[in-house]
């Protein structure tokens, strides 16, 4: 083995040579072995540590462990595993490596160990004590540093060859003949720093590895698996679950004392069963282990279903946590956490595990004013380039045989799969031109040279409106990726043709992005097209086509423009982004050219006039004009995470996101057509304890002069007249008529929504089995010269069956000028 290593590492510098000479000593400076139960079955993720300390390791999936020690001498090794008796072994280590295999026996949880001195449920007494002592226990952990190691593993069984008709390949090369095997394996080693008050967390990734990948960027962040049960809510998969020791735990849980046992330090450990009061609440099942007198968490064995967290892909999550006692600081600290999951979707059956271990705690770190900043995650230089020798030295949990094989196989084929010959062969297979490609679309890719040509296909772009009749577009694009840090560009063309007005409208565009850090983006476009008067599209082209052809309701109103436009945006700082654009447009009114529909052939469409739908007169005269705008979006308190090739902003929910801007039209030769608009927007969403989530969006603007400007330059509140609600409910009205409230004066609008997320209905017998969520909302619109317009709504979200819950229905009432209107609006939350 060492001969092979010498051959492989022959061209090394002096430092590498020195480290290599030390390798035999370091590799063998350990106690190692295997942990099994009485049936000789391997026990994975057993917590192994030196007594009265937090120095330790865990077993891998096969039960093997390696515990690094610094010197020879006497040690007491503790083996701790929830559900099994804690085992202590005293050793006199006189040579290394030292092999120690142990067998653990199942824990005998005895109710007699607990003294019951009250008629109240003893489990309730214990939980109340834990809640009362949360601040004391978390204050002990008020600040610390620690080493963090995480491993992610996804395994698939009987993978399908195709999904929705698309071949999925061999998923990285880890599948066997039955299309089963490891599809993702990653490891991360980090240094973490934590401070309770003020709240701060920082992680520096010193090593990151992904099997079969060159960049080695794993997403096993310590912050993402920080499932702190001492907090009232625990974020899991975009859902907030109520902790069994939250301030309002008794509203969601029943508790049963199963019994107790003694830890290695002689502390009585209470095993408490968690019984959700309602099966569909966002709560955990399983067990909680509590230290008597300390009233601290000793361990957790928790489960949660995909239905509880509204994630149809997840069958079940199983979370285990182990805490160890540090004698010097009298602290129970988290040392091991595993998250096992089962995912099933579209024929995929994936089992996975994220495991994390914490070691080398320092509970008295010296933090300065510069320790924490806006950067909460970073990678050390060369963190993704560490070789197998480095990982052997630093890895706190040994690899299983299967994991070792996966690294070897995928690392050996990744060189091949980067080669021009291999990539060209894959492209040749994927670039075949099919008979139905003109209809469904086609793409041609050169992966090695990082470019792609794409044709959308006729079927994707077929639509109908009363101005063009049936229309379609031929869309072609070419994209080129320069590097992995976000430098890329693309160019394309759109040839749109209307079969009723018999006009071809061509347009072109070019986009350039320089990097993934401050994300500067330049867009240039030009040509001829038709546009809705509100260019945000009050109604989508698809819905307008459906309502026109089936209900003879042509809600969309269009004008034609020949234009040239340039836009630029860029991050000016963390949480601050600049937007700007300049457009020159020749605008021309349009009228209906067809009266066709599938039904109601004798009926007539509304005209294309957005103000008076019975008038055939145009709402504006043909003109040419410039339009310029500049805006800044700010999220106060934002922080960011840095990856080797990118940077992402992490917004702070405690503060709103604010946008302020200015828009000006000019250069038409007619000052009456010109306008100046100041506008702003403020939006925020946050969780209100166990009452659900609240969100609001406030926007307003002021035209400096009220003039007879072209109608498309008015401010148009987003309205809706169809039965399907907008996917952007917090930015639009539910039943406001299109264009009736457009204004060239001052305006303001307010959108609010509160989702109780089961807080109300889950408390009502029988109804709680449906797992519906109550949603209420209120909206208002105010503009110069008009009375206020308002909407109030109450609805049901999370409608569906099992894990598949993507429907919503709202009852909405609007009020304007003494007139009320009531309607039901339906929604598909998958589109949100």
PDB file of C-alpha atoms in Angstrom, residues 36-39 41 43 81-87 103-110 261 271 289:
ATOM      1  CA  UNK A  36     -22.313  -4.799  17.287  1.00  0.00           C
ATOM      2  CA  UNK A  37     -25.365  -5.924  19.214  1.00  0.00           C
ATOM      3  CA  UNK A  38     -25.938  -9.379  20.728  1.00  0.00           C
ATOM      4  CA  UNK A  39     -27.108 -10.668  17.337  1.00  0.00           C
ATOM      5  CA  UNK A  41     -25.428  -6.954  13.839  1.00  0.00           C
ATOM      6  CA  UNK A  43     -24.655  -0.714  14.960  1.00  0.00           C
ATOM      7  CA  UNK A  81     -26.325   4.575  21.535  1.00  0.00           C
ATOM      8  CA  UNK A  82     -29.975   5.426  22.085  1.00  0.00           C
ATOM      9  CA  UNK A  83     -31.905   2.266  22.933  1.00  0.00           C
ATOM     10  CA  UNK A  84     -28.803   0.456  24.234  1.00  0.00           C
ATOM     11  CA  UNK A  85     -26.997   0.451  27.557  1.00  0.00           C
ATOM     12  CA  UNK A  86     -24.104   2.862  27.713  1.00  0.00           C
ATOM     13  CA  UNK A  87     -20.846   0.900  27.912  1.00  0.00           C
ATOM     14  CA  UNK A 103     -21.023  -5.557  21.965  1.00  0.00           C
ATOM     15  CA  UNK A 104     -23.858  -3.377  23.237  1.00  0.00           C
ATOM     16  CA  UNK A 105     -26.980  -4.718  24.932  1.00  0.00           C
ATOM     17  CA  UNK A 106     -30.413  -3.194  24.654  1.00  0.00           C
ATOM     18  CA  UNK A 107     -31.333  -0.705  27.323  1.00  0.00           C
ATOM     19  CA  UNK A 108     -33.785  -1.847  29.962  1.00  0.00           C
ATOM     20  CA  UNK A 109     -35.957   1.158  30.545  1.00  0.00           C
ATOM     21  CA  UNK A 110     -37.460   0.725  34.013  1.00  0.00           C
ATOM     22  CA  UNK A 261     -31.988   4.502  33.017  1.00  0.00           C
ATOM     23  CA  UNK A 271     -37.374   8.305  28.222  1.00  0.00           C
ATOM     24  CA  UNK A 289     -34.548  11.603  26.477  1.00  0.00           C
TER      25      UNK A 289
END
